[in-house]
PDB file of C-alpha atoms in Angstrom:
ATOM      1  CA  MET A 446     123.590   6.522  36.494  1.00 47.00           C
ATOM      2  CA  ARG A 447     120.376   8.213  35.667  1.00 51.00           C
ATOM      3  CA  PHE A 448     118.608  10.231  38.347  1.00 53.00           C
ATOM      4  CA  GLN A 449     115.231   8.939  39.302  1.00 54.00           C
ATOM      5  CA  PRO A 450     112.841  11.484  40.793  1.00 53.00           C
ATOM      6  CA  PRO A 451     110.921  10.492  43.858  1.00 52.00           C
ATOM      7  CA  THR A 452     107.665   8.785  43.264  1.00 53.00           C
ATOM      8  CA  LYS A 453     105.786  10.792  45.881  1.00 48.00           C
ATOM      9  CA  ARG A 454     105.519  14.580  45.965  1.00 49.00           C
ATOM     10  CA  ARG A 455     107.208  16.096  48.967  1.00 49.00           C
ATOM     11  CA  GLU A 456     105.453  18.586  51.163  1.00 48.00           C
ATOM     12  CA  ARG A 457     105.979  22.262  50.646  1.00 49.00           C
ATOM     13  CA  GLY A 458     108.923  23.802  52.453  1.00 47.00           C
ATOM     14  CA  SER A 459     110.757  20.535  53.117  1.00 47.00           C
ATOM     15  CA  GLY A 460     113.292  20.577  50.318  1.00 49.00           C
ATOM     16  CA  LEU A 461     116.130  22.725  51.605  1.00 48.00           C
ATOM     17  CA  PHE A 462     116.129  21.915  55.299  1.00 49.00           C
ATOM     18  CA  GLU A 463     115.205  18.262  55.056  1.00 48.00           C
ATOM     19  CA  SER A 464     117.804  16.162  56.870  1.00 49.00           C
ATOM     20  CA  SER A 465     118.579  12.516  56.932  1.00 48.00           C
ATOM     21  CA  PRO A 466     117.670  10.296  59.889  1.00 47.00           C
ATOM     22  CA  SER A 467     121.288  10.279  61.070  1.00 47.00           C
ATOM     23  CA  GLU A 468     121.454  14.072  61.008  1.00 50.00           C
ATOM     24  CA  SER A 469     118.106  14.414  62.757  1.00 48.00           C
ATOM     25  CA  ASP A 470     119.278  12.041  65.528  1.00 49.00           C
ATOM     26  CA  ALA A 471     122.510  13.973  65.974  1.00 45.00           C
ATOM     27  CA  SER A 472     120.754  17.300  66.059  1.00 49.00           C
ATOM     28  CA  ALA A 473     118.178  15.953  68.584  1.00 45.00           C
ATOM     29  CA  GLY A 474     120.973  15.067  71.024  1.00 46.00           C
ATOM     30  CA  GLU A 475     122.353  18.628  71.107  1.00 47.00           C
ATOM     31  CA  GLU A 476     120.826  21.442  73.175  1.00 45.00           C
ATOM     32  CA  LEU A 477     120.322  24.429  70.905  1.00 43.00           C
ATOM     33  CA  ASP A 478     119.612  27.976  71.939  1.00 45.00           C
ATOM     34  CA  LEU A 479     116.639  28.998  69.837  1.00 44.00           C
ATOM     35  CA  GLU A 480     117.164  32.688  70.506  1.00 44.00           C
ATOM     36  CA  ASP A 481     120.633  32.701  68.910  1.00 46.00           C
ATOM     37  CA  VAL A 482     119.771  30.602  65.864  1.00 44.00           C
ATOM     38  CA  GLU A 483     119.844  32.725  62.730  1.00 44.00           C
ATOM     39  CA  GLN A 484     117.074  32.111  60.329  1.00 46.00           C
ATOM     40  CA  VAL A 485     117.960  31.445  56.722  1.00 44.00           C
ATOM     41  CA  PRO A 486     116.451  34.019  54.370  1.00 46.00           C
ATOM     42  CA  SER A 487     113.506  32.643  52.561  1.00 48.00           C
ATOM     43  CA  GLY A 488     113.742  34.886  49.505  1.00 46.00           C
ATOM     44  CA  ILE A 489     116.629  32.892  48.049  1.00 45.00           C
ATOM     45  CA  ASP A 490     114.774  29.626  47.947  1.00 48.00           C
ATOM     46  CA  ASP A 491     111.339  30.893  46.925  1.00 50.00           C
ATOM     47  CA  GLY A 492     111.960  30.453  43.239  1.00 48.00           C
ATOM     48  CA  ARG A 493     113.550  27.099  43.661  1.00 49.00           C
ATOM     49  CA  ARG A 494     110.720  25.901  45.871  1.00 49.00           C
ATOM     50  CA  ARG A 495     108.237  26.965  43.268  1.00 49.00           C
ATOM     51  CA  THR A 496     109.997  24.858  40.643  1.00 48.00           C
ATOM     52  CA  PRO A 497     109.036  21.224  40.685  1.00 47.00           C
ATOM     53  CA  GLN A 498     111.404  18.777  42.301  1.00 49.00           C
ATOM     54  CA  ARG A 499     111.530  16.596  39.223  1.00 49.00           C
ATOM     55  CA  ALA A 500     113.044  19.371  37.044  1.00 46.00           C
ATOM     56  CA  GLN A 501     116.027  20.105  39.354  1.00 53.00           C
ATOM     57  CA  PRO A 502     119.261  18.328  38.497  1.00 58.00           C
ATOM     58  CA  GLN A 503     121.217  16.395  41.041  1.00 65.00           C
ATOM     59  CA  ARG A 504     124.097  18.896  41.188  1.00 66.00           C
ATOM     60  CA  GLU A 505     121.887  21.767  42.098  1.00 69.00           C
ATOM     61  CA  ARG A 506     120.271  19.697  44.805  1.00 67.00           C
ATOM     62  CA  THR A 507     123.655  18.731  46.276  1.00 68.00           C
ATOM     63  CA  ARG A 508     124.762  22.366  46.175  1.00 70.00           C
ATOM     64  CA  GLU A 509     121.631  23.461  47.918  1.00 72.00           C
ATOM     65  CA  GLY A 510     122.166  20.770  50.572  1.00 66.00           C
ATOM     66  CA  GLN A 511     125.730  21.977  51.146  1.00 68.00           C
ATOM     67  CA  ARG A 512     124.598  25.567  51.390  1.00 70.00           C
ATOM     68  CA  SER A 513     121.896  24.654  53.851  1.00 65.00           C
ATOM     69  CA  ARG A 514     124.382  22.688  55.942  1.00 62.00           C
ATOM     70  CA  GLU A 515     126.851  25.578  55.897  1.00 64.00           C
ATOM     71  CA  SER A 516     124.134  28.002  56.933  1.00 61.00           C
ATOM     72  CA  ILE A 517     123.119  25.674  59.771  1.00 59.00           C
ATOM     73  CA  GLY A 518     126.755  25.367  60.914  1.00 54.00           C
ATOM     74  CA  VAL A 519     127.153  29.163  60.881  1.00 48.00           C
ATOM     75  CA  ALA A 520     123.975  29.520  62.890  1.00 48.00           C
ATOM     76  CA  LEU A 521     125.149  26.930  65.414  1.00 48.00           C
ATOM     77  CA  LYS A 522     128.546  28.530  66.014  1.00 47.00           C
ATOM     78  CA  PRO A 523     127.331  31.175  68.538  1.00 49.00           C
ATOM     79  CA  SER A 524     125.390  28.612  70.510  1.00 48.00           C
ATOM     80  CA  ALA A 525     128.419  26.294  70.654  1.00 45.00           C
ATOM     81  CA  ALA A 526     130.595  29.184  71.751  1.00 45.00           C
ATOM     82  CA  ARG A 527     128.080  30.037  74.423  1.00 48.00           C
ATOM     83  CA  GLY A 528     127.983  26.390  75.505  1.00 46.00           C
ATOM     84  CA  GLY A 529     131.768  26.502  75.910  1.00 46.00           C
ATOM     85  CA  SER A 530     131.520  29.664  77.965  1.00 46.00           C
ATOM     86  CA  TRP A 531     128.919  27.912  80.104  1.00 45.00           C
ATOM     87  CA  ALA A 532     131.259  24.979  80.518  1.00 44.00           C
ATOM     88  CA  THR A 533     134.108  27.266  81.567  1.00 47.00           C
ATOM     89  CA  SER A 534     131.947  29.261  83.947  1.00 47.00           C
ATOM     90  CA  GLY A 535     130.406  26.133  85.517  1.00 45.00           C
ATOM     91  CA  PRO A 536     133.043  25.515  88.195  1.00 44.00           C
ATOM     92  CA  GLU A 537     133.051  29.214  89.109  1.00 45.00           C
ATOM     93  CA  ARG A 538     129.297  29.177  89.708  1.00 46.00           C
ATOM     94  CA  LYS A 539     129.576  25.999  91.663  1.00 45.00           C
ATOM     95  CA  GLY A 540     132.223  27.624  93.857  1.00 48.00           C
ATOM     96  CA  LEU A 541     129.995  30.605  94.471  1.00 44.00           C
ATOM     97  CA  PHE A 542     127.195  28.441  95.878  1.00 47.00           C
ATOM     98  CA  GLU A 543     129.421  26.294  98.023  1.00 49.00           C
ATOM     99  CA  GLY A 544     129.270  26.950 101.804  1.00 48.00           C
ATOM    100  CA  GLY A 545     132.972  26.959 102.464  1.00 50.00           C
ATOM    101  CA  GLY A 546     133.845  23.297 102.430  1.00 52.00           C
ATOM    102  CA  GLU A 547     133.322  20.253 104.556  1.00 59.00           C
ATOM    103  CA  GLU A 548     134.668  21.963 107.687  1.00 61.00           C
ATOM    104  CA  ASP A 549     131.981  24.648 107.519  1.00 65.00           C
ATOM    105  CA  ASP A 550     129.336  21.959 107.067  1.00 68.00           C
ATOM    106  CA  ALA A 551     130.615  20.068 110.123  1.00 69.00           C
ATOM    107  CA  VAL A 552     130.667  23.275 112.199  1.00 71.00           C
ATOM    108  CA  SER A 553     127.128  24.153 111.122  1.00 84.00           C
ATOM    109  CA  VAL A 554     125.908  20.644 111.974  1.00 83.00           C
ATOM    110  CA  GLU A 555     127.583  20.772 115.399  1.00 84.00           C
ATOM    111  CA  SER A 556     126.125  24.211 116.131  1.00 85.00           C
ATOM    112  CA  LEU A 557     122.703  22.976 115.046  1.00 87.00           C
ATOM    113  CA  ARG A 558     123.000  19.988 117.367  1.00 87.00           C
ATOM    114  CA  GLU A 559     124.027  22.241 120.252  1.00 88.00           C
ATOM    115  CA  ARG A 560     121.068  24.505 119.595  1.00 88.00           C
ATOM    116  CA  VAL A 561     118.736  21.524 119.536  1.00 91.00           C
ATOM    117  CA  LYS A 562     120.187  20.260 122.832  1.00 90.00           C
ATOM    118  CA  GLN A 563     119.833  23.693 124.444  1.00 91.00           C
ATOM    119  CA  ARG A 564     116.264  23.947 123.227  1.00 91.00           C
ATOM    120  CA  GLN A 565     115.490  20.502 124.602  1.00 92.00           C
ATOM    121  CA  LYS A 566     116.998  21.484 127.961  1.00 91.00           C
ATOM    122  CA  ARG A 567     114.908  24.650 128.050  1.00 92.00           C
ATOM    123  CA  LYS A 568     111.788  22.687 127.207  1.00 93.00           C
ATOM    124  CA  GLU A 569     112.551  20.118 129.915  1.00 92.00           C
ATOM    125  CA  SER A 570     113.113  22.855 132.511  1.00 92.00           C
ATOM    126  CA  GLU A 571     109.856  24.536 131.483  1.00 93.00           C
ATOM    127  CA  ILE A 572     108.029  21.209 131.729  1.00 94.00           C
ATOM    128  CA  LEU A 573     109.466  20.589 135.211  1.00 93.00           C
ATOM    129  CA  SER A 574     108.427  24.054 136.387  1.00 93.00           C
ATOM    130  CA  LEU A 575     104.949  23.547 134.954  1.00 94.00           C
ATOM    131  CA  LYS A 576     104.691  20.174 136.706  1.00 93.00           C
ATOM    132  CA  ALA A 577     105.693  21.781 140.022  1.00 93.00           C
ATOM    133  CA  GLU A 578     103.097  24.527 139.544  1.00 93.00           C
ATOM    134  CA  LEU A 579     100.499  21.903 138.679  1.00 94.00           C
ATOM    135  CA  ASP A 580     101.311  19.912 141.827  1.00 93.00           C
ATOM    136  CA  ASP A 581     101.009  23.063 143.952  1.00 93.00           C
ATOM    137  CA  ALA A 582      97.691  23.914 142.336  1.00 94.00           C
ATOM    138  CA  LEU A 583      96.385  20.383 142.919  1.00 94.00           C
ATOM    139  CA  ALA A 584      97.457  20.537 146.586  1.00 93.00           C
ATOM    140  CA  LYS A 585      95.684  23.876 147.018  1.00 93.00           C
ATOM    141  CA  ILE A 586      92.589  22.483 145.328  1.00 94.00           C
ATOM    142  CA  SER A 587      92.571  19.485 147.673  1.00 93.00           C
ATOM    143  CA  GLU A 588      92.917  21.797 150.693  1.00 93.00           C
ATOM    144  CA  ILE A 589      90.089  23.992 149.455  1.00 94.00           C
ATOM    145  CA  GLU A 590      87.900  20.944 148.853  1.00 94.00           C
ATOM    146  CA  ALA A 591      88.615  19.688 152.402  1.00 93.00           C
ATOM    147  CA  SER A 592      87.760  23.094 153.894  1.00 93.00           C
ATOM    148  CA  LEU A 593      84.603  23.243 151.801  1.00 93.00           C
ATOM    149  CA  ALA A 594      83.603  19.790 153.027  1.00 93.00           C
ATOM    150  CA  GLN A 595      84.139  20.892 156.639  1.00 92.00           C
ATOM    151  CA  GLU A 596      82.120  24.060 156.075  1.00 92.00           C
ATOM    152  CA  ARG A 597      79.304  22.076 154.501  1.00 93.00           C
ATOM    153  CA  LYS A 598      79.348  19.633 157.395  1.00 92.00           C
ATOM    154  CA  ALA A 599      79.277  22.499 159.923  1.00 92.00           C
ATOM    155  CA  ARG A 600      76.397  24.137 158.059  1.00 91.00           C
ATOM    156  CA  GLU A 601      74.471  20.898 157.989  1.00 92.00           C
ATOM    157  CA  GLU A 602      75.009  20.423 161.740  1.00 92.00           C
ATOM    158  CA  CYS A 603      73.991  24.025 162.381  1.00 90.00           C
ATOM    159  CA  SER A 604      70.845  23.607 160.300  1.00 90.00           C
ATOM    160  CA  ILE A 605      70.025  20.399 162.210  1.00 92.00           C
ATOM    161  CA  ARG A 606      70.521  22.188 165.547  1.00 90.00           C
ATOM    162  CA  MET A 607      68.422  25.106 164.399  1.00 90.00           C
ATOM    163  CA  ASP A 608      65.629  22.722 163.442  1.00 91.00           C
ATOM    164  CA  GLU A 609      65.873  20.998 166.834  1.00 91.00           C
ATOM    165  CA  CYS A 610      65.820  24.334 168.669  1.00 89.00           C
ATOM    166  CA  GLN A 611      62.856  25.434 166.604  1.00 88.00           C
ATOM    167  CA  ARG A 612      60.985  22.267 167.496  1.00 91.00           C
ATOM    168  CA  ILE A 613      61.863  22.669 171.204  1.00 90.00           C
ATOM    169  CA  ILE A 614      60.743  26.303 171.183  1.00 89.00           C
ATOM    170  CA  GLU A 615      57.450  25.380 169.578  1.00 90.00           C
ATOM    171  CA  LYS A 616      56.999  22.623 172.161  1.00 89.00           C
ATOM    172  CA  ARG A 617      57.725  25.031 175.042  1.00 86.00           C
ATOM    173  CA  ASN A 618      55.365  27.554 173.585  1.00 87.00           C
ATOM    174  CA  ARG A 619      52.617  24.975 173.534  1.00 89.00           C
ATOM    175  CA  GLN A 620      53.433  24.070 177.151  1.00 88.00           C
ATOM    176  CA  LEU A 621      53.289  27.737 178.172  1.00 87.00           C
ATOM    177  CA  ILE A 622      49.951  28.150 176.469  1.00 89.00           C
ATOM    178  CA  LYS A 623      48.595  25.120 178.313  1.00 89.00           C
ATOM    179  CA  ALA A 624      50.004  26.388 181.654  1.00 86.00           C
ATOM    180  CA  SER A 625      48.452  29.807 181.134  1.00 85.00           C
ATOM    181  CA  GLU A 626      45.093  28.221 180.359  1.00 88.00           C
ATOM    182  CA  ARG A 627      45.386  26.064 183.499  1.00 86.00           C
ATOM    183  CA  MET A 628      46.264  29.114 185.607  1.00 84.00           C
ATOM    184  CA  ALA A 629      43.247  30.944 184.227  1.00 85.00           C
ATOM    185  CA  ARG A 630      40.974  28.046 185.164  1.00 87.00           C
ATOM    186  CA  LEU A 631      42.476  27.870 188.696  1.00 84.00           C
ATOM    187  CA  ALA A 632      42.002  31.592 189.131  1.00 83.00           C
ATOM    188  CA  GLU A 633      38.363  31.273 188.178  1.00 86.00           C
ATOM    189  CA  GLN A 634      37.932  28.407 190.630  1.00 85.00           C
ATOM    190  CA  ASN A 635      39.591  30.387 193.423  1.00 81.00           C
ATOM    191  CA  ASP A 636      37.380  33.364 192.728  1.00 83.00           C
ATOM    192  CA  ALA A 637      34.319  31.163 192.885  1.00 85.00           C
ATOM    193  CA  GLN A 638      35.458  29.584 196.169  1.00 82.00           C
ATOM    194  CA  VAL A 639      36.176  32.998 197.709  1.00 80.00           C
ATOM    195  CA  LYS A 640      32.748  34.230 196.695  1.00 83.00           C
ATOM    196  CA  GLU A 641      31.133  31.124 198.121  1.00 85.00           C
ATOM    197  CA  SER A 642      33.028  31.450 201.413  1.00 78.00           C
ATOM    198  CA  ASN A 643      32.075  35.095 201.680  1.00 78.00           C
ATOM    199  CA  GLN A 644      28.443  34.217 201.134  1.00 83.00           C
ATOM    200  CA  ARG A 645      28.580  31.564 203.852  1.00 80.00           C
ATOM    201  CA  ILE A 646      30.243  33.957 206.260  1.00 74.00           C
ATOM    202  CA  GLU A 647      27.597  36.569 205.568  1.00 79.00           C
ATOM    203  CA  GLU A 648      24.803  34.054 206.134  1.00 80.00           C
ATOM    204  CA  GLN A 649      26.305  32.847 209.432  1.00 72.00           C
ATOM    205  CA  ARG A 650      26.787  36.418 210.598  1.00 72.00           C
ATOM    206  CA  GLN A 651      23.175  37.162 209.934  1.00 77.00           C
ATOM    207  CA  GLU A 652      22.095  34.046 211.835  1.00 74.00           C
ATOM    208  CA  LEU A 653      24.267  34.992 214.786  1.00 68.00           C
ATOM    209  CA  GLU A 654      22.734  38.418 214.926  1.00 71.00           C
ATOM    210  CA  ARG A 655      19.284  36.908 214.987  1.00 72.00           C
ATOM    211  CA  SER A 656      20.068  34.296 217.705  1.00 66.00           C
ATOM    212  CA  PRO A 657      19.677  35.194 221.484  1.00 59.00           C
ATOM    213  CA  ASP A 658      23.177  33.974 222.455  1.00 58.00           C
ATOM    214  CA  GLY A 659      25.147  36.560 220.569  1.00 55.00           C
ATOM    215  CA  ASP A 660      28.471  36.323 222.357  1.00 61.00           C
ATOM    216  CA  THR A 661      28.958  32.611 221.958  1.00 62.00           C
ATOM    217  CA  LEU A 662      27.737  32.742 218.395  1.00 58.00           C
ATOM    218  CA  ARG A 663      29.983  35.632 217.603  1.00 63.00           C
ATOM    219  CA  LYS A 664      32.973  33.752 218.949  1.00 64.00           C
ATOM    220  CA  ALA A 665      32.025  30.684 216.926  1.00 65.00           C
ATOM    221  CA  TYR A 666      31.429  32.837 213.871  1.00 61.00           C
ATOM    222  CA  SER A 667      34.769  34.482 214.255  1.00 66.00           C
ATOM    223  CA  LYS A 668      36.537  31.132 214.577  1.00 68.00           C
ATOM    224  CA  LEU A 669      34.684  29.747 211.575  1.00 67.00           C
ATOM    225  CA  SER A 670      35.392  32.793 209.507  1.00 66.00           C
ATOM    226  CA  LEU A 671      39.039  32.634 210.425  1.00 68.00           C
ATOM    227  CA  GLN A 672      39.191  28.970 209.441  1.00 71.00           C
ATOM    228  CA  ILE A 673      37.461  29.660 206.157  1.00 67.00           C
ATOM    229  CA  CYS A 674      39.748  32.545 205.444  1.00 65.00           C
ATOM    230  CA  ASN A 675      42.823  30.502 206.285  1.00 67.00           C
ATOM    231  CA  SER A 676      41.715  27.629 204.067  1.00 69.00           C
ATOM    232  CA  ALA A 677      40.941  30.017 201.238  1.00 66.00           C
ATOM    233  CA  LEU A 678      44.268  31.745 201.629  1.00 66.00           C
ATOM    234  CA  GLN A 679      46.100  28.429 201.708  1.00 68.00           C
ATOM    235  CA  HIS A 680      44.279  27.319 198.590  1.00 65.00           C
ATOM    236  CA  VAL A 681      45.106  30.556 196.852  1.00 63.00           C
ATOM    237  CA  HIS A 682      48.715  30.336 197.982  1.00 63.00           C
ATOM    238  CA  LEU A 683      48.991  26.780 196.666  1.00 66.00           C
ATOM    239  CA  SER A 684      47.486  27.739 193.357  1.00 63.00           C
ATOM    240  CA  LEU A 685      49.770  30.735 193.067  1.00 62.00           C
ATOM    241  CA  SER A 686      52.816  28.666 193.980  1.00 65.00           C
ATOM    242  CA  GLN A 687      51.857  26.057 191.409  1.00 63.00           C
ATOM    243  CA  ARG A 688      51.343  28.724 188.795  1.00 60.00           C
ATOM    244  CA  LYS A 689      54.623  30.318 189.712  1.00 59.00           C
ATOM    245  CA  ARG A 690      56.437  26.996 189.572  1.00 62.00           C
ATOM    246  CA  VAL A 691      54.975  26.114 186.190  1.00 58.00           C
ATOM    247  CA  GLY A 692      55.677  29.576 184.828  1.00 59.00           C
ATOM    248  CA  LEU A 693      59.226  29.625 186.132  1.00 58.00           C
ATOM    249  CA  PHE A 694      59.921  26.171 184.715  1.00 59.00           C
ATOM    250  CA  ALA A 695      58.554  27.182 181.348  1.00 57.00           C
ATOM    251  CA  LEU A 696      60.477  30.437 181.360  1.00 58.00           C
ATOM    252  CA  HIS A 697      63.681  28.712 182.454  1.00 58.00           C
ATOM    253  CA  SER A 698      63.442  26.068 179.734  1.00 60.00           C
ATOM    254  CA  PHE A 699      62.583  28.685 177.148  1.00 56.00           C
ATOM    255  CA  ALA A 700      65.537  30.842 178.171  1.00 58.00           C
ATOM    256  CA  LYS A 701      67.869  27.850 178.127  1.00 60.00           C
ATOM    257  CA  HIS A 702      66.885  26.741 174.651  1.00 54.00           C
ATOM    258  CA  PHE A 703      66.866  30.301 173.407  1.00 54.00           C
ATOM    259  CA  SER A 704      70.445  30.792 174.646  1.00 57.00           C
ATOM    260  CA  VAL A 705      71.522  27.569 172.914  1.00 49.00           C
ATOM    261  CA  PHE A 706      69.842  28.735 169.722  1.00 48.00           C
ATOM    262  CA  THR A 707      71.592  32.113 169.858  1.00 52.00           C
ATOM    263  CA  GLU A 708      74.961  30.448 170.456  1.00 52.00           C
ATOM    264  CA  ASP A 709      74.465  28.127 167.475  1.00 49.00           C
ATOM    265  CA  SER A 710      73.385  30.997 165.278  1.00 49.00           C
ATOM    266  CA  SER A 711      76.432  33.064 166.309  1.00 50.00           C
ATOM    267  CA  ILE A 712      78.741  30.111 165.576  1.00 47.00           C
ATOM    268  CA  ALA A 713      77.124  29.625 162.190  1.00 44.00           C
ATOM    269  CA  LEU A 714      77.540  33.270 161.349  1.00 46.00           C
TER     270      LEU A 714
END
């Protein structure tokens, strides 16, 4: 059978290492180590690549295909050997990373559970202690609030009493001022009455001296003067007693309210 060259020109560099679809599928399934693959020398095939594909006979092409396959097989031998070594060393590596078996795993799980339980117990005890401290703090806060409310109430009552005492003191001061003014007016009136009585006594004495009946007139003058003096003294005594009564009442009330004010102020302090 006569060899028919391909109708289309192949690309450069695809003559020697071109593989069939079956070979390409088989080679794609294998995992190759690219570092260990030996490259085929390119100097051998440079001349043949330069020659046109149509001029090569079929025998040479088959020989070249066999050579290329042999070279590929030689290159793949180290990687296959290494793959076998990997396969043999696989169980050993797996044994190195194992934790000691199922018993060790069960023990580790049990210890982990015990640790978790202990941690939960510690957390629960801490939470209970914190709750107790919180309850104590809330009780103290309520007590402090109650004492503060009592203190505020006492201060408000003290301020109210102080205001009342201040109003009473001002009222008593006004009363004292009025009483002093009244006493001054009474004193002026008494002085005027005493002057008037003295003038009358002097006039009657002069008339008695001028009259012929001196003894009888003197006796009458003396009686009249004594009466006038007694009435004046009684009037003065009444006015003084009234003044004294008013003054004592004012002083007593002032002292009473002042003592109450001092007691309230001492209690507040």
